[in-house]
XYZ file of C-alpha atoms in Angstrom:
765
model
C 0.000 0.000 0.000
C 2.718 2.486 0.952
C 4.782 1.541 -2.101
C 1.922 2.316 -4.450
C 1.282 5.610 -2.722
C 4.914 6.573 -3.206
C 4.727 5.731 -6.899
C 1.658 7.908 -7.389
C 3.245 10.744 -5.434
C 6.343 10.467 -7.603
C 4.255 10.873 -10.752
C 2.331 13.790 -9.335
C 5.575 15.532 -8.439
C 6.740 15.247 -12.031
C 3.420 16.419 -13.382
C 3.461 19.349 -11.026
C 6.813 20.447 -12.387
C 5.600 20.802 -15.984
C 4.905 24.484 -15.521
C 1.171 24.529 -16.366
C -1.224 26.069 -13.873
C -3.947 23.409 -13.575
C -7.413 24.343 -12.419
C -8.129 22.122 -9.431
C -11.722 21.711 -10.622
C -10.476 19.908 -13.771
C -10.206 16.152 -13.227
C -9.425 14.731 -16.683
C -6.552 16.356 -18.508
C -3.300 15.725 -20.389
C -0.152 17.694 -19.597
C 2.805 17.981 -21.973
C 6.392 19.168 -21.729
C 9.384 19.328 -24.028
C 13.091 19.991 -24.311
C 15.325 20.864 -27.267
C 18.002 18.306 -28.146
C 20.678 19.828 -30.357
C 20.797 18.051 -33.726
C 17.706 15.937 -33.006
C 14.799 18.314 -32.447
C 12.324 18.841 -29.624
C 11.749 15.818 -27.397
C 8.185 15.658 -26.020
C 6.519 13.840 -23.109
C 2.836 13.974 -22.156
C 1.008 12.516 -19.185
C -2.688 11.631 -18.685
C -4.002 12.744 -15.299
C -5.668 9.489 -14.261
C -6.437 5.914 -15.276
C -9.527 6.852 -17.260
C -7.646 9.276 -19.511
C -4.729 6.830 -19.675
C -7.063 4.062 -20.885
C -8.412 6.305 -23.645
C -4.855 7.028 -24.778
C -3.893 3.373 -24.808
C -6.988 2.456 -26.814
C -7.256 5.381 -29.251
C -3.745 6.824 -29.338
C -2.744 10.482 -29.284
C -2.557 13.268 -31.799
C 0.233 15.806 -31.310
C -0.636 19.344 -32.421
C 1.854 22.168 -32.822
C 1.585 25.910 -33.435
C 4.474 28.270 -34.028
C 4.370 31.158 -31.586
C 4.308 34.381 -33.622
C 6.907 37.040 -32.933
C 4.347 39.820 -33.457
C 1.759 40.600 -30.749
C -0.934 40.684 -33.451
C -0.085 37.238 -34.778
C -2.356 34.198 -34.279
C -1.694 30.605 -33.330
C -2.343 28.042 -36.067
C -2.217 24.483 -34.713
C -1.220 21.624 -37.032
C -1.281 17.913 -36.450
C 2.350 16.883 -36.705
C 2.027 13.233 -35.741
C -0.415 10.563 -34.594
C 0.973 8.260 -31.891
C -0.158 4.722 -31.066
C 1.103 2.295 -28.463
C 3.376 -0.634 -29.220
C 1.866 -3.921 -30.202
C 3.257 -7.172 -28.883
C 5.818 -7.363 -31.708
C 7.122 -3.905 -30.918
C 7.398 -4.747 -27.215
C 9.257 -7.972 -27.964
C 11.746 -6.094 -30.110
C 12.333 -3.483 -27.405
C 12.834 -6.154 -24.760
C 15.251 -8.069 -26.993
C 17.334 -4.950 -27.647
C 17.700 -4.355 -23.909
C 18.837 -7.909 -23.396
C 21.292 -7.674 -26.300
C 22.869 -4.556 -24.810
C 23.200 -6.295 -21.455
C 21.150 -3.657 -19.675
C 19.636 -4.938 -16.427
C 16.316 -3.220 -17.050
C 12.919 -4.933 -17.105
C 10.937 -1.710 -17.476
C 9.729 -2.474 -21.066
C 8.425 -5.841 -19.924
C 6.605 -4.271 -16.964
C 5.165 -1.564 -19.198
C 3.832 -4.149 -21.662
C 2.137 -6.119 -18.892
C 0.492 -3.015 -17.442
C -0.706 -1.695 -20.788
C -2.178 -5.037 -21.867
C -3.890 -5.409 -18.500
C -5.492 -1.996 -18.810
C -6.633 -2.469 -22.419
C -7.913 -6.016 -21.957
C -9.802 -5.453 -18.679
C -13.493 -6.051 -19.140
C -15.964 -3.645 -17.682
C -16.596 -4.593 -14.047
C -20.026 -5.624 -12.849
C -21.672 -2.492 -11.521
C -23.129 -2.753 -8.032
C -26.256 -0.649 -7.931
C -25.627 0.188 -4.291
C -21.851 -0.011 -3.851
C -20.562 0.579 -0.357
C -17.838 3.095 0.413
C -15.183 0.443 1.051
C -15.633 -1.187 -2.382
C -15.355 2.203 -4.075
C -12.129 2.942 -2.198
C -10.589 -0.420 -3.200
C -11.520 0.055 -6.847
C -10.141 3.597 -6.917
C -6.930 2.455 -5.271
C -6.329 -0.257 -7.896
C -6.894 2.195 -10.725
C -4.443 4.695 -9.246
C -1.785 1.990 -8.879
C -2.041 1.030 -12.558
C -1.871 4.641 -13.692
C 1.069 5.466 -11.441
C 3.035 2.391 -12.475
C 2.753 3.198 -16.177
C 3.788 6.827 -15.681
C 6.769 5.795 -13.557
C 8.114 3.376 -16.152
C 7.696 6.002 -18.881
C 9.704 8.533 -16.902
C 12.542 6.117 -16.240
C 13.002 4.853 -19.836
C 12.715 6.621 -23.233
C 11.764 3.378 -25.018
C 8.958 2.760 -22.541
C 7.597 6.288 -23.082
C 7.462 5.743 -26.854
C 5.939 2.279 -26.393
C 3.166 3.627 -24.155
C 2.444 6.312 -26.723
C 3.379 9.232 -24.482
C 6.706 10.255 -26.031
C 8.169 11.363 -29.380
C 10.812 13.603 -30.976
C 9.701 16.497 -33.224
C 12.546 16.398 -35.726
C 10.897 19.082 -37.899
C 11.413 21.827 -35.306
C 13.572 24.654 -36.601
C 16.417 25.752 -34.357
C 15.667 29.081 -32.685
C 11.889 28.945 -33.240
C 9.316 28.881 -30.442
C 6.457 26.384 -30.525
C 3.300 25.611 -28.563
C 2.396 21.915 -28.218
C -0.579 19.936 -26.975
C -1.494 16.244 -26.904
C -5.111 15.204 -27.534
C -6.876 11.863 -27.645
C -6.959 10.823 -31.300
C -10.424 11.152 -32.902
C -11.791 12.000 -36.424
C -10.983 15.538 -37.573
C -13.683 17.797 -39.083
C -13.850 17.645 -42.886
C -12.955 20.560 -45.175
C -13.788 20.010 -48.821
C -13.143 16.464 -49.910
C -10.803 15.116 -47.212
C -9.295 15.385 -43.801
C -7.359 18.518 -43.078
C -4.189 18.606 -41.027
C -4.791 22.191 -40.022
C -7.317 22.882 -37.268
C -8.253 25.512 -34.696
C -10.161 23.129 -32.517
C -10.326 24.009 -28.808
C -8.133 22.040 -26.439
C -11.195 20.606 -24.669
C -13.080 17.666 -26.197
C -15.865 15.282 -25.218
C -14.677 11.691 -25.620
C -16.733 8.705 -24.450
C -18.961 11.056 -22.457
C -15.910 12.443 -20.658
C -14.452 15.948 -20.934
C -10.690 15.777 -21.503
C -8.643 18.961 -21.397
C -5.324 19.136 -23.255
C -2.883 21.419 -21.517
C -0.493 23.417 -23.701
C 3.180 24.159 -23.278
C 5.666 26.444 -25.021
C 9.097 25.128 -26.008
C 11.897 27.127 -27.624
C 14.221 25.211 -29.900
C 17.325 26.398 -28.088
C 19.633 24.270 -25.978
C 19.348 25.035 -22.237
C 22.514 25.431 -20.119
C 23.620 22.537 -17.980
C 22.663 22.513 -14.307
C 25.437 24.380 -12.483
C 26.028 26.078 -9.106
C 23.607 23.801 -7.318
C 23.601 24.662 -3.590
C 24.864 21.667 -1.600
C 25.765 21.514 2.094
C 27.797 18.761 3.704
C 27.543 18.400 7.489
C 29.993 16.287 9.439
C 28.614 14.136 12.225
C 30.067 11.617 14.607
C 30.403 8.535 12.380
C 28.041 10.048 9.819
C 27.862 12.539 6.947
C 24.664 14.372 5.998
C 24.209 15.987 2.582
C 21.592 18.673 1.824
C 20.868 19.975 -1.675
C 18.428 22.284 -3.421
C 15.925 20.411 -5.577
C 15.766 21.570 -9.222
C 12.534 22.060 -11.206
C 12.015 19.227 -13.681
C 14.010 16.769 -11.589
C 12.730 14.344 -9.042
C 14.014 11.168 -7.553
C 17.630 11.467 -6.473
C 20.410 8.879 -6.284
C 23.492 9.144 -4.076
C 26.773 7.517 -5.066
C 29.878 7.338 -2.874
C 33.550 6.625 -3.375
C 36.674 6.818 -1.253
C 38.677 7.628 -4.408
C 38.274 11.034 -6.058
C 38.963 9.470 -9.465
C 36.098 6.967 -9.530
C 34.862 3.705 -8.100
C 31.433 5.069 -7.088
C 28.792 2.786 -5.583
C 25.085 3.589 -5.404
C 23.861 4.019 -1.811
C 20.089 4.010 -2.420
C 18.279 1.441 -4.539
C 15.086 3.502 -4.737
C 15.099 7.184 -5.676
C 14.855 9.719 -2.864
C 11.507 11.480 -3.081
C 10.206 14.343 -0.950
C 6.416 14.611 -1.032
C 5.007 18.016 -0.107
C 1.482 19.335 0.176
C -0.130 21.414 -2.537
C -0.032 24.491 -0.311
C 3.675 24.224 0.499
C 5.619 27.263 -0.770
C 8.831 27.029 1.230
C 12.322 26.011 0.121
C 12.573 22.609 -1.556
C 15.588 20.726 -0.302
C 16.632 17.104 -0.359
C 18.862 15.313 2.111
C 20.695 12.036 2.643
C 22.238 10.684 5.839
C 25.187 8.315 5.448
C 26.099 6.555 8.695
C 28.283 3.854 7.135
C 31.493 5.881 7.229
C 34.621 6.145 9.363
C 35.654 9.262 11.256
C 38.430 11.458 9.837
C 38.316 9.787 6.394
C 37.439 11.705 3.220
C 34.527 10.437 1.104
C 33.406 11.631 -2.354
C 29.719 11.820 -3.272
C 27.881 12.194 -6.580
C 24.239 13.318 -6.529
C 22.219 12.535 -9.662
C 18.605 12.530 -10.816
C 16.483 11.951 -13.952
C 14.436 14.486 -15.824
C 11.055 13.759 -17.404
C 12.789 12.483 -20.505
C 14.795 9.784 -18.719
C 18.089 11.664 -18.946
C 20.477 11.198 -16.038
C 21.483 14.578 -14.591
C 24.443 14.959 -12.216
C 23.341 17.516 -9.652
C 26.583 17.887 -7.706
C 29.908 16.325 -6.755
C 30.938 16.917 -3.128
C 33.263 15.512 -0.516
C 33.038 15.242 3.258
C 34.465 13.749 6.429
C 32.851 12.328 9.554
C 34.222 13.873 12.725
C 34.789 12.609 16.228
C 32.257 14.655 18.235
C 32.196 12.485 21.366
C 33.640 14.416 24.337
C 35.852 12.709 26.906
C 34.499 11.596 30.250
C 33.613 14.342 32.735
C 36.241 14.999 35.413
C 35.019 14.899 39.016
C 36.369 17.903 40.905
C 36.635 17.195 44.624
C 36.048 19.789 47.320
C 38.798 22.440 46.955
C 40.882 23.023 50.077
C 42.438 26.240 51.334
C 45.939 25.301 52.482
C 48.918 27.598 53.141
C 47.489 30.529 51.246
C 46.508 28.513 48.167
C 43.432 26.709 46.946
C 44.398 23.104 46.274
C 42.367 21.411 43.528
C 42.187 17.677 42.909
C 40.029 15.817 40.424
C 39.262 12.230 39.501
C 39.221 10.822 35.976
C 38.382 7.342 34.775
C 41.408 5.130 34.254
C 42.655 4.389 31.780
C 41.628 7.541 29.888
C 40.689 7.493 26.209
C 43.572 7.369 23.758
C 42.643 10.738 22.245
C 42.647 12.644 25.573
C 44.862 15.713 25.109
C 44.775 17.426 28.532
C 42.921 19.610 31.049
C 42.085 23.256 31.669
C 41.189 24.756 35.068
C 38.693 27.620 35.367
C 37.916 30.047 38.212
C 34.993 32.408 38.825
C 33.368 34.392 41.608
C 29.928 33.411 40.251
C 28.556 29.892 40.165
C 26.890 30.014 36.757
C 29.041 32.434 34.749
C 32.240 34.470 34.557
C 34.698 31.555 34.420
C 38.235 32.299 33.193
C 41.010 29.795 32.512
C 43.804 30.037 35.107
C 46.418 27.655 33.701
C 48.494 29.186 30.908
C 48.955 25.953 28.966
C 46.809 22.852 28.774
C 47.707 20.484 31.608
C 49.111 17.065 30.613
C 46.807 14.041 30.484
C 48.284 12.536 33.670
C 47.720 15.711 35.761
C 45.124 15.472 38.540
C 45.994 18.450 40.800
C 46.399 22.203 40.555
C 47.182 24.978 43.089
C 45.617 28.423 42.710
C 47.087 31.374 44.616
C 45.265 34.323 43.007
C 41.861 33.545 44.507
C 39.259 35.890 45.987
C 40.224 36.040 49.660
C 37.068 37.875 50.801
C 34.510 36.567 48.332
C 33.224 33.492 46.538
C 35.543 31.110 44.683
C 34.201 28.561 42.207
C 36.253 26.145 40.157
C 35.672 23.646 37.376
C 37.937 21.422 35.285
C 37.516 20.778 31.557
C 38.901 17.732 29.735
C 39.798 17.975 26.021
C 40.503 15.356 23.365
C 42.615 15.633 20.230
C 39.641 16.842 18.174
C 38.789 19.687 20.530
C 35.809 17.944 22.139
C 35.344 19.054 25.729
C 33.601 17.908 28.889
C 33.439 19.863 32.141
C 33.135 18.973 35.797
C 30.415 20.389 37.991
C 31.378 23.665 39.706
C 32.961 23.280 43.142
C 33.018 25.942 45.840
C 36.196 26.603 47.799
C 35.746 27.321 51.498
C 38.327 29.982 52.334
C 39.566 29.819 55.934
C 38.742 33.302 57.175
C 39.013 34.158 60.885
C 38.978 37.930 60.390
C 35.577 39.348 61.335
C 33.999 42.076 59.247
C 34.007 45.669 60.434
C 31.189 46.700 62.694
C 28.227 48.051 60.726
C 28.105 51.802 60.348
C 26.063 54.591 58.745
C 22.898 52.993 60.078
C 19.800 55.175 60.098
C 16.697 54.654 62.215
C 13.266 56.210 62.570
C 9.941 55.516 64.204
C 6.432 56.467 63.165
C 3.665 57.799 65.388
C 2.075 54.357 65.493
C 5.292 52.653 66.661
C 6.657 51.334 63.331
C 10.453 51.176 63.696
C 12.516 51.415 60.483
C 16.243 50.600 60.579
C 18.215 50.916 57.326
C 21.625 49.241 57.060
C 23.489 50.394 53.932
C 25.845 48.147 51.971
C 28.985 47.790 54.061
C 32.572 48.197 52.897
C 33.469 44.536 53.492
C 32.609 42.578 50.363
C 32.053 39.267 52.145
C 29.214 40.328 54.448
C 26.391 37.835 53.942
C 23.997 38.839 56.707
C 23.126 40.738 59.854
C 21.668 40.151 63.281
C 19.688 42.935 64.937
C 19.501 43.141 68.727
C 17.104 45.109 70.930
C 16.768 46.248 74.549
C 14.467 48.579 76.463
C 17.389 50.271 78.214
C 20.951 50.884 77.119
C 22.387 48.959 80.093
C 20.073 45.956 79.704
C 20.913 42.704 77.926
C 20.261 42.900 74.181
C 18.359 40.061 72.518
C 18.165 39.063 68.826
C 15.000 40.287 67.135
C 15.945 39.732 63.486
C 18.367 37.675 61.393
C 18.909 38.649 57.768
C 20.797 36.110 55.646
C 19.210 36.327 52.184
C 21.132 33.372 50.707
C 21.658 31.459 53.910
C 21.796 27.672 53.905
C 20.827 25.251 56.591
C 22.797 25.942 59.814
C 24.030 22.338 59.850
C 25.572 22.878 56.444
C 27.317 25.985 57.735
C 28.775 23.864 60.530
C 29.905 21.266 57.999
C 31.691 23.968 56.045
C 33.540 25.152 59.106
C 34.449 21.580 60.034
C 35.805 20.843 56.574
C 37.733 24.109 56.630
C 39.310 23.103 59.957
C 37.722 25.928 61.908
C 35.844 23.783 64.448
C 36.403 20.201 65.624
C 34.298 17.543 63.961
C 31.639 16.099 66.248
C 32.185 12.342 66.102
C 28.555 11.747 67.044
C 27.128 14.110 64.447
C 25.376 13.045 61.283
C 28.181 14.382 59.088
C 29.421 11.394 57.071
C 32.720 11.220 55.158
C 32.442 11.592 51.406
C 32.654 8.194 49.641
C 35.883 8.242 47.666
C 35.184 5.282 45.389
C 31.471 5.639 44.804
C 31.037 6.109 41.054
C 27.494 7.352 41.570
C 28.833 10.040 43.837
C 31.147 11.243 41.087
C 28.108 12.492 39.195
C 26.659 14.392 42.151
C 27.150 18.052 42.843
C 29.226 18.631 46.010
C 27.137 19.676 48.975
C 29.371 22.678 49.672
C 29.115 24.212 46.231
C 26.274 26.556 47.137
C 27.681 29.340 49.373
C 25.910 32.486 50.377
C 26.412 35.500 48.172
C 27.509 38.824 49.690
C 24.810 41.385 50.312
C 24.924 43.901 47.483
C 22.085 46.174 48.561
C 20.920 47.945 51.673
C 18.785 46.064 54.186
C 15.742 47.598 55.803
C 14.391 46.127 59.030
C 10.997 47.070 60.392
C 8.911 46.094 63.383
C 6.064 47.551 65.380
C 6.721 48.123 69.073
C 4.290 48.916 71.900
C 4.244 52.569 72.876
C 2.317 52.374 76.144
C 5.339 51.406 78.199
C 7.290 52.861 81.083
C 10.439 53.411 79.021
C 10.562 56.431 76.722
C 13.245 55.017 74.389
C 14.053 51.772 72.563
C 17.625 50.659 71.802
C 19.114 48.578 68.978
C 22.512 47.198 67.958
C 23.616 45.404 64.771
C 26.235 42.747 64.043
C 27.546 41.781 60.585
C 28.499 38.212 59.569
C 30.819 37.057 56.789
C 30.811 33.806 54.807
C 32.494 31.869 57.567
C 30.100 33.302 60.129
C 32.733 35.506 61.711
C 30.789 38.202 63.519
C 31.660 41.841 63.837
C 31.552 43.994 66.937
C 28.285 45.638 67.831
C 27.455 48.723 65.860
C 27.151 52.040 67.650
C 24.153 52.136 69.964
C 20.974 53.072 68.112
C 18.720 55.052 70.457
C 15.184 55.739 69.247
C 12.850 57.968 71.221
C 9.363 56.555 71.259
C 6.530 58.833 70.235
C 4.713 60.037 73.369
C 1.209 58.605 73.456
C 1.016 58.209 77.278
C -0.412 61.237 79.091
C 1.303 62.377 82.294
C -0.031 61.217 85.664
C -2.616 63.290 87.496
C -1.719 65.979 90.001
C -3.891 65.804 93.150
C -5.259 67.991 95.948
C -3.610 67.194 99.263
C -5.745 69.567 101.321
C -8.351 72.271 100.786
C -9.178 74.761 103.571
C -10.950 78.081 103.990
C -10.186 81.229 105.842
C -11.748 84.617 105.992
C -11.979 85.760 102.359
C -9.685 83.061 100.953
C -9.514 79.355 100.098
C -6.236 77.495 100.572
C -5.353 74.663 98.091
C -2.398 72.352 98.817
C -1.412 70.684 95.481
C 0.807 67.600 94.926
C 2.327 67.923 91.433
C 2.646 64.886 89.167
C 6.127 63.473 88.521
C 7.017 63.055 84.820
C 10.121 63.835 82.752
C 8.076 65.398 80.011
C 5.729 67.350 82.323
C 5.177 70.820 80.908
C 2.601 72.453 83.173
C -0.320 71.917 85.545
C -3.543 73.843 85.078
C -5.825 74.774 88.009
C -9.409 75.636 87.091
C -12.358 76.759 89.237
C -16.105 76.418 88.820
C -18.653 78.338 90.874
C -21.427 76.163 92.238
C -24.316 76.109 89.764
C -22.248 77.436 86.856
C -21.244 75.387 83.786
C -18.086 77.160 82.753
C -14.667 76.374 84.198
C -12.239 79.240 84.662
C -8.473 78.760 84.450
C -7.091 80.547 87.517
C -3.493 79.348 87.789
C -0.774 77.506 85.813
C 2.030 75.756 87.696
C 5.447 75.058 86.151
C 8.168 72.760 87.392
C 9.204 73.453 90.984
C 8.680 71.997 94.406
C 6.408 69.008 94.366
C 3.903 70.276 96.983
C 2.733 73.792 96.454
C 0.053 75.884 98.222
C -2.183 78.160 96.247
C -4.446 80.695 97.970
C -7.487 81.718 96.008
C -8.317 85.269 97.029
C -10.694 86.068 94.206
C -13.748 84.579 95.806
C -16.986 85.855 97.187
C -17.847 85.110 100.842
C -20.554 82.537 101.357
C -20.340 80.968 97.865
C -19.394 77.369 97.090
C -16.577 76.497 94.677
C -15.244 73.343 92.923
C -11.615 73.055 91.798
C -9.880 70.688 89.332
C -6.279 69.931 88.279
C -4.892 68.629 84.941
C -1.274 67.702 84.069
C -0.031 68.455 80.526
C 3.234 67.174 78.942
C 5.382 68.623 76.148
C 3.371 66.739 73.488
C 0.217 68.373 74.830
C -1.037 65.041 76.137
C -3.344 65.669 79.087
C -4.000 63.619 82.170
C -7.416 62.933 83.636
C -8.845 65.643 85.888
C -8.394 65.596 89.655
C -11.373 67.240 91.395
C -11.597 68.824 94.862
C -14.537 68.686 97.212
C -16.990 71.508 96.902
C -15.946 74.112 99.461
C -17.836 77.146 100.698
C -16.126 80.460 101.419
C -16.572 82.104 104.849
C -18.849 85.092 105.612
C -17.213 87.761 107.845
C -18.908 87.464 111.350
C -17.527 88.604 114.707
C -17.265 85.736 117.150
C -16.940 86.377 120.922
C -14.049 84.816 122.740
C -14.555 82.562 125.751
C -14.099 83.977 129.277
C -12.839 82.780 132.613
C -10.474 80.140 131.226
C -9.293 77.821 134.016
C -6.786 74.934 133.980
C -6.644 72.367 136.828
C -4.205 69.437 137.079
C -5.222 66.146 138.689
C -3.919 62.573 138.321
C -1.662 63.259 135.264
C -4.304 65.094 133.305
C -5.370 68.698 132.930
C -8.983 69.814 132.828
C -9.491 73.075 130.933
C -12.824 74.892 131.364
C -14.279 78.237 130.210
C -17.447 80.188 129.945
C -19.356 80.831 126.689
C -23.003 80.642 125.625
C -23.798 77.267 124.031
C -24.913 77.064 120.358
C -25.070 74.359 117.651
C -23.227 76.713 115.222
C -20.035 76.864 117.293
C -17.289 74.606 118.608
C -14.137 75.224 120.616
C -10.495 74.542 119.768
C -7.998 74.163 122.643
C -4.344 75.238 122.218
C -1.389 74.384 124.503
C 2.103 75.765 125.030
C 4.866 73.895 126.906
C 8.315 75.341 127.573
C 10.069 76.356 124.406
C 7.424 74.742 122.197
C 5.017 77.195 120.608
C 1.270 77.058 120.580
C -0.243 73.937 119.043
C -3.751 72.597 118.745
C -4.428 69.706 121.105
C -8.159 69.153 120.685
C -11.638 70.438 120.047
C -14.902 70.268 121.998
C -18.590 71.063 121.632
C -18.820 71.735 125.409
C -17.200 74.300 127.706
C -14.609 71.832 128.925
C -11.725 69.731 127.566
C -9.577 67.102 129.354
C -5.948 66.915 128.176
C -4.604 63.472 129.062
C -1.347 63.760 127.132
C 0.673 65.610 129.745
C 3.671 64.910 131.933
C 5.403 66.798 134.729
C 6.000 70.417 133.832
C 4.507 73.861 133.292
C 1.695 74.280 130.723
C -0.284 77.178 129.292
C -3.747 76.802 127.722
C -5.948 79.080 125.555
C -9.228 78.585 123.619
C -10.657 79.852 120.316
C -14.318 79.827 119.369
C -15.159 78.651 115.798
C -18.359 78.898 113.841
C -19.220 76.168 111.375
C -19.223 78.739 108.574
C -15.489 79.296 109.198
C -15.581 82.477 111.290
C -13.583 82.356 114.547
C -12.789 84.419 117.596
C -9.550 85.768 118.886
C -7.407 83.658 121.201
C -8.734 83.723 124.831
C -6.752 84.709 127.836
C -4.081 82.206 128.954
C -4.510 79.823 131.912
C -1.365 78.345 133.469
C -1.021 75.062 135.379
C 1.766 72.950 136.893
C 1.690 69.186 136.568
C 3.632 67.145 139.131
């Protein structure tokens, strides 16, 4: 099935190269083409489009009509019948077959063509199924296409076959230099003119034959020899043990043969028994190229190729002669670069390579970079010998990353590379302490700390510490290591670098030295942290309702080997004040004639700005600011003299800080001012001592509006109040041996009072 399809496609490719633009709605047609052969004439070939048209041609023959193309635009075409062509009979076929055999040509195409043509002509009409199914129609159509394609293929491959099938001839009457138009039509009776058949006709190229429209396509041929095919574009690509040839396909050629020789002077052998065909869709308009892949060659040996094809007339055309070599493109085995070691100021490299190495191994190159994926530069001046397995590098990056890889080369320049390996540089020098740090805080407590890029180029991270007071212990609140690895891996790095002792009970296992699977793994230590190249900004929100007005931070920098710097300068941030100051309070409120005394205890706060004292008259709604207190002694007395006797007043205090935050109010008791009333003093004051107590008595009219206050004086001590009484007598039990003086004042409940009474003296034994 596939073979038949290829045959049909081959024929269609040839027919498509004839140059005529065929209407896709036309099914039955005959195409024709020609070429000028110097000294012989114009050689013609024509091709029926399908089995039905082919059968008509085999049965009836063809009539070849020619018209000379006029040189003047006003000229007309006058077609003439130049020859009537019929197919070979059995005698003709036998002669053609015998001639092939006589010449010793291994070619059975005439015999195949005879069998096909006789089969087509002798086939009886098939029994028509009134209701054929789709599968039967497909089978019948497929058989017809196979017969048609087979006949066309044999005609293309052999001139004698084309003449025998009635689809080829040579117009020997063509005049050199003239231009002709040709067409092939199914032979049928010509219209009469006078008494006989005429050989001149202007019939249209479309005719109805056996109830079937057959269109004869026309072609123009100039009787001038065409130049040979030259400058054909051919590309030869060398592969590993193979050579691939690409060429541009030429119009009028199809089916290519490739011949090869190891001698430029001859001895070619054909590499493909069947022609190389490239079938493309009708809508394909891209470049048309052929190719052949020869994988039966040896590397580094020159081969010579000849590409040939056949045109529609069976002529063999040499498309190109080229030469090529297969190349060794297989790289050597990949070296395995072990973990580099920093020893005595150098990075020691050692790699493994399969033993014995390939015979074509030429040596090694060592590369270094500060980036894992790019930037590698060769560090050995000349290629290292094939038996070299170590290299020492002294010009490494002491404060940054160091990556290495080893490349192996063979004699043909093929290369393979090891995986990158990271060198752990033993570095015990800590980075400088971070500087130029800026800090700020927002009103809602958002702290922003910006650490710019530091001068040390191996800083990989920071730790930020915090405390509520400068002399407190600082704790870690943030760790910034953007490319940090697992802490256990960091410990492994330090252990391998000899910076810390290896924990014998840890999970760190020695690298297997002879594990071939391990050779293909990337070393665990080949992924170090990269230095920080940009500023780092730390932020956190802190509580503001605290007892401490400031917050303190410090920063440490860490390098690749986790050496830590000193603390940065202390970062002191003043918190925004959102806590109002504490309240000031009234310690005591008292009245006197025409005044009110207020004893005030001021609030204690560092940011206290002032204390405001306001007064409200009983029954009023408005408060009046009467006094502002600044910093000073903590307890302060204020005497309000701007009052009216007999009225009641209410006082309040409020503390205010520098951010204008205000405390809650502290209120006094409502106090009434005193009306001015004369109060009579007591009379006949008497003091009598008995049994370690003194009884003081006096005379005064009794009233519910008054009470008495008793004062005492003893030696150098001044007068002091010792008690009060609602009666005209008071017993002082807090006495001892000595001389005492007593006096009494009369008080009204509205605050008015009398003068001090006369003094009574007494001796206590």
